[in-house]
Coordinates of C-alpha atoms and ligand atoms in Angstrom, one line a residue:
Chain A
X225 CA 0.0 0.0 0.0
X226 CA 1.5 3.3 -1.1
X227 CA 1.2 6.4 1.2
X228 CA -0.9 9.2 -0.3
X229 CA 2.4 11.2 -0.5
X230 CA 5.9 10.4 0.5
X231 CA 9.5 11.5 0.0
X232 CA 12.6 9.5 -0.1
X233 CA 16.2 10.7 -0.5
X234 CA 19.4 8.9 -0.1
X235 CA 22.3 10.3 -2.3
X236 CA 25.1 8.7 -0.3
X237 CA 27.6 6.8 -2.5
X238 CA 28.5 3.6 -0.6
X239 CA 32.0 2.1 -0.8
X240 CA 31.8 -1.3 0.9
X241 CA 34.3 -4.0 1.4
X242 CA 37.9 -4.8 0.6
X243 CA 40.2 -1.8 0.3
X244 CA 37.3 0.6 0.4
X245 CA 39.5 3.2 2.0
X246 CA 42.0 3.1 -0.8
X247 CA 39.2 4.4 -3.0
X248 CA 38.7 7.5 -1.0
X249 CA 41.2 9.8 -2.9
X250 CA 39.6 8.9 -6.2
X251 CA 36.1 9.7 -4.9
X252 CA 37.2 12.9 -3.1
X253 CA 38.9 14.1 -6.3
X254 CA 35.5 13.6 -8.1
X255 CA 33.9 15.8 -5.5
X256 CA 36.7 18.5 -6.2
X257 CA 38.0 18.0 -2.7
X258 CA 41.7 18.1 -2.1
X259 CA 42.2 19.5 1.4
X260 CA 39.9 17.7 3.9
X261 CA 39.9 18.2 7.6
X262 CA 39.9 14.8 9.4
X263 CA 37.5 14.7 12.4
X264 CA 38.0 11.8 14.9
X265 CA 38.7 11.3 18.6
X266 CA 41.8 10.6 20.6
X267 CA 40.8 7.0 21.5
X268 CA 40.5 6.0 17.9
X269 CA 43.9 7.6 17.2
X270 CA 45.3 5.4 20.0
X271 CA 43.7 2.2 18.8
X272 CA 45.4 2.9 15.5
X273 CA 42.4 3.5 13.2
X274 CA 43.8 6.8 11.9
X275 CA 47.0 4.9 10.9
X276 CA 45.0 2.6 8.8
X277 CA 43.5 5.5 7.0
X278 CA 46.9 7.3 6.6
X279 CA 48.4 4.2 5.1
X280 CA 45.5 3.8 2.7
X281 CA 46.0 7.4 1.6
X282 CA 49.8 7.2 1.3
X283 CA 51.0 8.1 -2.2
X284 CA 47.7 9.6 -3.2
X285 CA 46.8 13.2 -4.1
X286 CA 44.6 13.5 -1.1
X287 CA 46.3 15.4 1.8
X288 CA 44.7 15.6 5.2
X289 CA 45.1 19.3 5.6
X290 CA 44.1 19.3 9.4
X291 CA 43.2 16.9 12.0
X292 CA 40.8 17.5 14.8
X293 CA 40.5 15.0 17.6
X294 CA 39.0 16.8 20.6
X295 CA 35.6 15.3 20.2
X296 CA 33.8 14.0 23.4
X297 CA 31.2 11.3 23.5
X298 CA 28.5 14.0 23.5
X299 CA 29.2 16.7 20.9
X300 CA 28.5 20.3 21.7
X301 CA 28.3 23.6 19.8
X302 CA 31.8 24.5 21.2
X303 CA 33.4 21.4 19.7
X304 CA 31.8 22.4 16.3
X305 CA 33.0 25.9 16.6
X306 CA 36.6 24.8 17.5
X307 CA 36.6 22.5 14.5
X308 CA 35.4 25.3 12.4
X309 CA 38.3 27.5 13.4
X310 CA 40.8 24.6 12.6
X311 CA 39.0 24.1 9.2
X312 CA 39.2 27.8 8.3
X313 CA 42.7 28.4 9.5
X314 CA 44.1 25.4 7.6
X315 CA 42.2 26.3 4.4
X316 CA 40.3 23.0 4.3
X317 CA 37.7 22.4 1.5
X318 CA 36.1 19.2 2.8
X319 CA 35.3 17.0 5.7
X320 CA 36.3 13.4 6.5
X321 CA 34.7 12.0 9.7
X322 CA 36.2 8.8 11.1
X323 CA 34.3 7.6 14.2
X324 CA 31.0 6.9 15.7
X325 CA 27.8 8.9 16.3
X326 CA 29.4 11.8 18.1
X327 CA 32.2 12.4 15.6
X328 CA 29.7 12.2 12.7
X329 CA 27.3 14.5 14.4
X330 CA 30.2 17.0 14.9
X331 CA 31.1 16.7 11.3
X332 CA 27.4 17.4 10.3
X333 CA 27.5 20.4 12.5
X334 CA 30.7 21.6 11.0
X335 CA 29.2 21.1 7.5
X336 CA 26.3 23.4 8.4
X337 CA 28.7 26.0 9.9
X338 CA 31.0 26.1 6.9
X339 CA 28.2 25.5 4.3
X340 CA 26.0 28.3 5.7
X341 CA 29.2 30.5 6.1
X342 CA 28.1 31.3 9.7
X343 CA 29.5 31.5 13.2
X344 CA 26.3 30.3 14.9
X345 CA 24.6 27.1 13.8
X346 CA 21.8 27.5 16.4
X347 CA 19.8 29.5 14.0
X348 CA 19.6 26.5 11.6
X349 CA 18.2 24.1 14.1
X350 CA 14.9 22.5 13.3
X351 CA 13.6 20.5 10.3
X352 CA 14.5 21.4 6.7
X353 CA 15.9 24.8 7.6
X354 CA 19.5 24.3 6.3
X355 CA 20.1 25.8 2.9
X356 CA 23.9 26.0 2.3
X357 CA 25.5 28.8 0.3
X358 CA 28.6 26.6 -0.2
X359 CA 28.8 22.8 -0.8
X360 CA 31.3 21.1 1.4
X361 CA 32.3 17.6 0.2
X362 CA 31.7 15.2 3.1
X363 CA 32.9 11.6 3.6
X364 CA 32.1 9.4 6.5
X365 CA 34.0 6.4 7.7
X366 CA 32.0 4.8 10.5
X367 CA 33.9 2.8 13.2
X368 CA 30.9 1.3 14.8
X369 CA 28.0 -0.5 13.2
X370 CA 24.9 1.0 14.7
X371 CA 24.0 4.7 14.4
X372 CA 23.8 4.6 10.7
X373 CA 24.6 8.2 10.8
X374 CA 26.6 7.8 7.6
X375 CA 23.2 7.6 5.8
X376 CA 20.9 9.9 7.9
X377 CA 19.8 13.5 7.7
X378 CA 19.8 14.2 11.4
X379 CA 22.4 15.4 13.9
X380 CA 22.0 16.2 17.6
X381 CA 24.4 18.7 19.1
X382 CA 24.3 20.1 22.7
X383 CA 24.3 23.7 23.5
X384 CA 25.3 23.6 27.2
X385 CA 24.7 27.3 28.0
X386 CA 21.2 27.4 26.6
X387 CA 20.6 23.8 27.9
X388 CA 19.2 22.6 24.7
X389 CA 20.0 19.5 22.6
X390 CA 20.0 21.2 19.2
X391 CA 18.4 19.0 16.6
X392 CA 19.1 19.4 13.0
X393 CA 17.1 17.6 10.3
X394 CA 18.0 18.3 6.8
X395 CA 18.9 16.4 3.7
X396 CA 22.0 18.8 3.4
X397 CA 23.5 16.8 6.4
X398 CA 23.7 13.6 4.3
X399 CA 27.2 12.7 3.4
X400 CA 28.5 12.3 -0.1
X401 CA 30.3 9.1 0.7
X402 CA 30.2 6.3 3.3
X403 CA 33.2 4.1 3.5
X404 CA 32.4 0.7 5.0
X405 CA 35.8 -0.9 5.5
X406 CA 35.8 -4.1 7.7
X407 CA 39.3 -3.1 9.1
X408 CA 37.7 -0.3 11.1
X409 CA 35.3 -2.1 13.1
X410 CA 37.4 -5.2 13.8
X411 CA 38.6 -3.9 17.2
X412 CA 35.1 -3.0 18.5
X413 CA 34.6 -5.1 21.7
X414 CA 31.8 -7.7 21.8
X415 CA 29.7 -5.8 24.3
X416 CA 29.7 -2.6 22.2
X417 CA 29.3 -4.6 19.0
X418 CA 26.0 -6.0 20.5
X419 CA 24.8 -2.8 21.8
X420 CA 25.4 -0.7 18.6
X421 CA 24.0 -3.6 16.5
X422 CA 20.7 -3.5 18.5
X423 CA 20.5 0.2 17.8
X424 CA 20.6 -0.7 14.1
X425 CA 17.9 -3.3 14.6
X426 CA 15.7 -0.8 16.4
X427 CA 16.2 1.8 13.6
X428 CA 15.0 -0.9 11.1
X429 CA 12.0 -2.0 13.2
X430 CA 10.9 1.4 14.1
X431 CA 11.1 2.8 10.5
X432 CA 9.2 -0.3 9.3
X433 CA 6.2 0.6 11.5
X434 CA 6.5 4.5 11.5
X435 CA 3.7 6.7 10.4
X436 CA 6.2 8.0 7.8
X437 CA 7.1 4.6 6.4
X438 CA 7.1 4.2 2.7
X439 CA 7.9 1.3 0.2
X440 CA 11.6 2.4 -0.2
X441 CA 12.3 2.8 3.6
X442 CA 10.6 -0.5 4.0
X443 CA 13.0 -2.2 1.6
X444 CA 16.0 -0.8 3.4
X445 CA 14.7 -1.7 6.8
X446 CA 13.8 -5.3 5.7
X447 CA 17.3 -5.9 4.3
X448 CA 18.9 -4.5 7.4
X449 CA 17.0 -6.8 9.7
X450 CA 17.9 -9.9 7.7
X451 CA 21.6 -9.0 7.9
X452 CA 21.4 -8.3 11.6
X453 CA 19.7 -11.5 12.3
X454 CA 22.4 -13.6 10.6
X455 CA 25.5 -11.5 11.5
X456 CA 25.2 -9.7 14.7
X457 CA 25.7 -12.9 16.8
X458 CA 28.7 -13.8 14.7
X459 CA 30.3 -10.4 14.9
X460 CA 29.8 -10.6 18.7
X461 CA 31.3 -14.0 18.9
X462 CA 34.3 -13.3 16.8
X463 CA 35.2 -9.7 16.0
X464 CA 37.7 -10.8 13.3
X465 CA 34.8 -12.4 11.3
X466 CA 35.3 -10.0 8.4
X467 CA 32.2 -11.1 6.6
X468 CA 30.0 -10.6 9.7
X469 CA 31.7 -7.1 10.4
X470 CA 31.0 -6.0 6.9
X471 CA 27.5 -7.3 6.9
X472 CA 26.8 -5.4 10.1
X473 CA 28.3 -2.2 8.7
X474 CA 26.0 -2.5 5.7
X475 CA 23.0 -3.3 8.0
X476 CA 23.6 -0.2 10.0
X477 CA 23.8 2.0 6.9
X478 CA 20.6 0.5 5.5
X479 CA 18.8 0.9 8.7
X480 CA 20.1 4.5 8.9
X481 CA 18.8 5.1 5.3
X482 CA 15.5 3.6 6.4
X483 CA 14.9 5.8 9.4
X484 CA 16.4 8.8 7.6
X485 CA 13.3 8.6 5.4
X486 CA 10.7 7.2 7.9
X487 CA 11.9 8.4 11.2
X488 CA 12.1 6.4 14.4
X489 CA 9.5 6.1 17.2
X490 CA 8.8 5.4 20.8
X491 CA 11.9 3.3 21.6
X492 CA 14.0 6.3 20.6
X493 CA 11.9 8.8 22.4
X494 CA 12.2 6.9 25.6
X495 CA 15.8 5.9 25.0
X496 CA 16.9 9.4 24.4
X497 CA 15.5 10.4 27.8
X498 CA 17.1 7.4 29.5
X499 CA 20.4 8.4 28.0
X500 CA 20.0 12.1 28.9
X501 CA 19.0 11.5 32.5
X502 CA 20.8 8.3 33.5
X503 CA 23.7 8.4 31.1
X504 CA 22.9 5.0 29.7
X505 CA 24.6 4.1 26.4
X506 CA 22.1 4.6 23.5
X507 CA 22.4 1.0 22.2
X508 CA 21.9 -0.4 25.7
X509 CA 18.7 1.6 26.1
X510 CA 17.5 0.5 22.7
X511 CA 18.1 -3.1 23.4
X512 CA 16.2 -2.9 26.7
X513 CA 13.3 -0.9 25.6
X514 CA 12.6 -2.6 22.2
X515 CA 10.4 -5.6 23.3
X516 CA 8.4 -3.5 25.8
X517 CA 7.6 -0.8 23.2
X518 CA 6.7 -3.6 20.7
X519 CA 4.2 -5.0 23.3
X520 CA 2.8 -1.5 23.6
X521 CA 2.4 -0.9 19.8
X522 CA 1.3 -4.5 19.1
X523 CA -2.5 -4.0 18.9
X524 CA -2.1 -1.3 16.3
X525 CA 0.7 -2.8 14.2
X526 CA 0.3 -6.5 14.7
X527 CA 0.1 -7.0 11.0
X528 CA 3.4 -5.2 10.4
X529 CA 5.2 -7.0 13.1
X530 CA 3.7 -10.2 11.8
X531 CA 5.3 -9.6 8.5
X532 CA 8.6 -8.7 10.2
X533 CA 8.6 -12.2 11.7
X534 CA 9.8 -13.5 8.3
X535 CA 12.8 -11.1 8.4
X536 CA 13.4 -11.6 12.0
X537 CA 13.3 -15.5 12.2
X538 CA 13.3 -16.8 8.6
X539 CA 10.7 -18.7 6.7
X540 CA 10.4 -21.9 8.8
X541 CA 9.1 -20.2 11.9
X542 CA 7.1 -17.7 9.9
X543 CA 5.3 -20.5 8.0
X544 CA 4.7 -22.6 11.2
X545 CA 3.1 -19.6 13.0
X546 CA -0.6 -18.8 12.3
X547 CA -1.1 -15.4 10.9
X548 CA -2.8 -13.9 14.0
X549 CA 0.0 -14.9 16.2
X550 CA 2.9 -13.6 14.1
X551 CA 3.1 -10.2 15.6
X552 CA 3.4 -11.6 19.2
X553 CA 5.9 -14.3 17.9
X554 CA 8.0 -11.4 16.4
X555 CA 8.4 -9.9 19.8
X556 CA 9.3 -13.3 21.3
X557 CA 12.0 -13.6 18.6
X558 CA 13.4 -10.2 19.5
X559 CA 13.5 -11.2 23.2
X560 CA 15.2 -14.4 22.4
X561 CA 17.8 -12.5 20.2
X562 CA 18.6 -10.1 23.0
X563 CA 18.8 -13.0 25.5
X564 CA 21.3 -14.7 23.2
X565 CA 23.5 -11.6 23.1
X566 CA 23.1 -11.2 26.8
X567 CA 24.6 -14.7 27.3
X568 CA 27.3 -14.0 24.7
X569 CA 28.6 -10.7 26.0
X570 CA 26.5 -9.4 28.9
X571 CA 24.2 -7.1 26.9
X572 CA 21.9 -5.8 29.6
X573 CA 18.1 -6.7 29.4
X574 CA 16.7 -4.5 32.2
X575 CA 16.9 -0.8 33.0
X576 CA 18.0 -1.7 36.6
X577 CA 21.1 -3.5 35.1
X578 CA 22.3 -0.2 33.7
X579 CA 21.8 1.8 36.9
X580 CA 18.2 3.2 36.3
X581 CA 16.3 3.4 39.6
X582 CA 12.6 3.6 40.2
X583 CA 12.6 7.2 41.4
X584 CA 13.9 8.7 38.2
X585 CA 11.2 7.1 36.0
X586 CA 8.8 10.1 36.1
X587 CA 11.5 12.5 35.1
X588 CA 12.5 10.2 32.2
X589 CA 8.9 10.0 31.1
X590 CA 8.5 13.8 31.2
X591 CA 11.6 14.2 29.0
X592 CA 10.5 11.3 26.6
X593 CA 7.1 12.9 25.7
X594 CA 8.9 15.9 24.5
X595 CA 11.1 14.0 22.1
X596 CA 10.3 14.4 18.4
X597 CA 10.6 10.8 17.8
X598 CA 7.3 10.3 19.6
X599 CA 5.4 12.2 16.9
X600 CA 5.7 9.4 14.3
X601 CA 5.3 6.4 16.5
X602 CA 2.4 4.3 15.1
X603 CA 0.6 4.4 18.4
X604 CA 0.1 7.6 20.3
X605 CA 1.7 7.6 23.8
X606 CA 1.2 9.9 26.7
X607 CA 3.0 10.3 30.0
X608 CA 1.2 7.4 31.8
X609 CA 1.9 5.1 28.8
X610 CA 5.6 5.9 28.9
X611 CA 5.7 5.5 32.6
X612 CA 4.1 2.1 32.4
X613 CA 6.6 1.0 29.7
X614 CA 9.5 2.2 31.8
X615 CA 8.2 0.2 34.8
X616 CA 8.0 -2.9 32.8
X617 CA 11.5 -2.5 31.5
X618 CA 12.9 -1.8 35.0
Chain B
X177 CA -9.9 30.0 -6.5
X178 CA -6.4 30.8 -5.2
X179 CA -7.6 33.9 -3.4
X180 CA -10.5 32.1 -2.0
X181 CA -8.1 29.4 -0.5
X182 CA -5.9 32.2 0.9
X183 CA -9.0 33.7 2.5
X184 CA -10.1 30.5 3.9
X185 CA -6.6 29.8 5.4
X186 CA -6.7 33.2 7.0
X187 CA -9.9 32.5 8.7
X188 CA -8.7 29.0 9.8
X189 CA -5.5 30.5 11.2
X190 CA -7.4 33.1 13.0
X191 CA -9.6 30.5 14.7
X192 CA -6.7 28.2 15.4
X193 CA -4.5 31.0 16.9
X194 CA -7.3 32.4 19.1
X195 CA -8.6 29.0 19.8
X196 CA -5.3 27.9 21.2
X197 CA -5.3 31.0 23.4
X198 CA -8.8 30.2 24.6
X199 CA -7.8 26.6 25.4
X200 CA -4.8 27.9 27.4
X201 CA -7.4 29.8 29.5
X202 CA -10.2 27.2 29.8
X203 CA -8.5 23.8 29.6
X204 CA -6.3 22.6 32.5
X205 CA -4.1 20.5 30.3
X206 CA -3.4 23.2 27.8
X207 CA -2.8 25.7 30.6
X208 CA -0.2 23.3 32.2
X209 CA 1.6 23.0 28.8
X210 CA 1.8 26.8 28.4
X211 CA 2.8 27.2 32.1
X212 CA 5.9 25.2 31.1
X213 CA 6.8 27.8 28.3
X214 CA 9.1 30.6 29.1
X215 CA 8.0 34.2 29.2
X216 CA 8.2 35.5 25.6
X217 CA 8.3 32.1 24.1
X218 CA 6.4 32.3 20.9
X219 CA 5.2 30.4 17.9
X220 CA 4.6 31.4 14.3
X221 CA 2.6 29.3 11.9
X222 CA 3.1 30.4 8.3
X223 CA 2.2 29.3 4.8
X224 CA 5.0 29.8 2.3
X225 CA 6.0 31.4 0.3
X226 CA 3.7 34.4 0.5
X227 CA 0.7 33.0 2.2
X228 CA -0.9 33.9 5.5
X229 CA 0.6 33.6 8.9
X230 CA -0.3 33.9 12.5
X231 CA 1.7 34.3 15.6
X232 CA 1.3 33.6 19.3
X233 CA 3.5 34.5 22.3
X234 CA 3.5 34.2 26.0
X235 CA 3.5 37.5 27.8
X236 CA 2.7 38.4 31.4
X237 CA 2.1 34.7 32.0
X238 CA -0.6 34.5 29.4
X239 CA -0.7 33.2 25.9
X240 CA -1.6 36.0 23.4
X241 CA -2.6 36.1 19.9
X242 CA -0.4 38.5 18.0
X243 CA -2.6 38.6 14.9
X244 CA -2.4 37.3 11.4
X245 CA 1.2 38.2 10.8
X246 CA 4.5 36.4 10.5
X247 CA 7.0 36.5 13.4
X248 CA 10.2 35.2 11.9
X249 CA 12.1 35.5 15.1
X250 CA 9.6 33.3 17.1
X251 CA 11.1 30.4 19.0
X252 CA 9.3 28.1 16.7
X253 CA 8.3 28.8 13.1
X254 CA 6.3 26.1 11.4
X255 CA 6.1 26.9 7.6
X256 CA 4.0 24.9 5.3
X257 CA 5.7 24.5 2.0
X258 CA 2.5 25.4 0.1
X259 CA -1.3 26.1 0.9
X260 CA -2.4 22.7 -0.4
X261 CA -0.2 21.0 2.3
X262 CA -1.6 23.3 5.0
X263 CA -5.4 23.1 4.2
X264 CA -6.1 19.5 5.2
X265 CA -4.4 20.2 8.7
X266 CA -6.4 23.3 9.3
X267 CA -9.6 21.7 8.1
X268 CA -9.1 18.8 10.5
X269 CA -8.7 16.3 7.7
X270 CA -5.1 15.4 8.5
X271 CA -3.2 15.3 11.7
X272 CA -0.1 17.3 12.4
X273 CA 1.8 14.0 12.6
X274 CA 0.7 13.0 9.2
X275 CA 1.6 16.3 7.7
X276 CA 5.0 16.2 9.2
X277 CA 5.4 12.6 7.9
X278 CA 4.6 13.9 4.4
X279 CA 7.2 16.6 5.0
X280 CA 4.6 19.3 4.2
X281 CA 6.2 21.8 6.5
X282 CA 9.6 23.0 7.8
X283 CA 10.1 23.7 11.6
X284 CA 12.6 26.3 12.6
X285 CA 13.7 26.2 16.2
X286 CA 13.5 23.9 19.2
X287 CA 11.7 20.7 18.3
X288 CA 11.2 19.9 22.0
X289 CA 9.0 22.9 22.2
X290 CA 7.3 21.8 19.1
X291 CA 6.1 18.7 20.9
X292 CA 4.4 20.8 23.5
X293 CA 2.8 22.9 20.8
X294 CA 1.5 19.9 19.0
X295 CA -0.1 18.7 22.3
X296 CA -1.9 22.1 22.7
X297 CA -3.0 22.1 19.1
X298 CA -4.5 18.6 19.6
X299 CA -6.4 19.8 22.6
X300 CA -7.6 22.8 20.7
X301 CA -8.7 20.7 17.7
X302 CA -10.8 18.7 20.1
X303 CA -12.8 21.7 20.9
X304 CA -12.9 23.5 17.5
X305 CA -13.8 20.4 15.5
X306 CA -16.8 18.0 16.0
X307 CA -15.8 14.5 17.4
X308 CA -16.8 13.1 14.0
X309 CA -13.8 14.8 12.5
X310 CA -11.2 14.5 15.3
X311 CA -11.9 10.8 15.8
X312 CA -10.7 10.2 12.2
X313 CA -7.3 11.9 12.7
X314 CA -6.6 11.1 16.3
X315 CA -6.3 7.8 18.1
X316 CA -7.3 9.3 21.4
X317 CA -9.3 12.5 21.2
X318 CA -8.7 14.6 24.3
X319 CA -11.9 14.8 26.4
X320 CA -13.5 18.3 26.5
X321 CA -13.3 19.7 30.0
X322 CA -15.6 22.6 29.2
X323 CA -18.2 22.9 26.4
X324 CA -17.0 23.6 22.9
X325 CA -19.5 26.5 22.9
X326 CA -17.5 28.2 25.7
X327 CA -14.3 27.8 23.9
X328 CA -15.8 29.3 20.7
X329 CA -17.2 32.1 22.6
X330 CA -13.9 32.8 24.2
X331 CA -12.2 32.5 20.9
X332 CA -14.4 35.0 19.3
X333 CA -14.6 37.5 22.1
X334 CA -11.4 37.4 24.1
X335 CA -8.1 38.5 22.6
Ligands
FE2_901 FE1 19.3 4.9 17.4

């Protein structure tokens, strides 16, 4: 069934697999970029990931004109402004982001700053406000397989003084290139592999049931779920399983493209609040909340969840389950999947396992209902509904 | 026809803007939402590129209708990309969420504030439109705390 109207946009060129990094100079040249700034963080430098990039670029025309590594786990407007100064002083003409969610968000903020030729990105926050005067070529090299930020139109950047999380939603934030090279996620520990992988799974499931879902976002979400089903447990069990790592990098990107065009829902609305108030890692919150939110949504989207059973569990279980029970069965499969990851690497299953206590639940719920992700959840949710879900997940 | 639609939009925007203010006075939930807004915090609804607009702001603790005009510096500016995308929303044929899903409008400013604005608009719609209409676009229509007639009267008479 087609929506009465929808939009879909995914201009990101994907370089996936063996020696993907070595193709970067060629691609950047085609974007007329010769002096990129490299954004990353100190930890990734220490693990040696920038060295992998440097050796891949050696002998090419592409010169990293400046490197900016002072990026904390939660990016802020000050970090973006500092990166902007480095960009301008070094006469850079493009951006390469090597890292996870926070590095990529910073890079997106930097692209707004440079593209809009401004000193204050705050005036561009909101949905579809950015309209750059200058095009800044932008490549992303993700080092986790989860956020999918390399294929999304959103960035969240904190403004500590004004106490707001600035949200930017604009197709001008989408990178030109996403480089998926299995060498870069190999060193990710099992626990973080599982947690970030569950984030990708939530992106796919939430976009598949979102009010904004459309046939193209559905296709991306579906493909992502099948890849995650088969490869996340493998990547957790053996980080050097190159095939599984690459599959997860692809799945995260596809799930990102899906939610970039369909948006996420209640799992994210609550998860963002849990993260903001209790400092719980995003992927952990996603893994914990997913089955509880699915239970909540079930009566309105049991048909959609029922279809997802095929992607989540494969044809045998799907065929053996009577149609009216498939939605509920899909939730059971998700629970079993998390349980399996819990046994393999200690992925948390309850909010209390990550330090959330009963007394902060009302505050979490109040924050959650002001999260934009709530708007497109298939089932409306108020304060009491969120509180109930939180209690169940505790 | 174009001018007729523009006129219709002006009338609907006037009712919505003043209706929101009336609800902030008469409905406890709307009042509680607005109580959470900062002094001077404001909203502008606009139909691009040259269409009508309306603005609201909180001053002296009360929500006030600033009239049918654009307020580009408001904390939140919701701008519909064209009148055809705006009409179904203001006629109660489409929910705000659906319009957003169809990317009919841009939103400039704090999206957290936008969620509070959306809740107030839902409450207002529950008074301004008959249940027959709101039930089609909302899963849970907010219960009316006072009669729709009172809200209409307040919308028409109190600025
Ligand atoms: Fe996420």
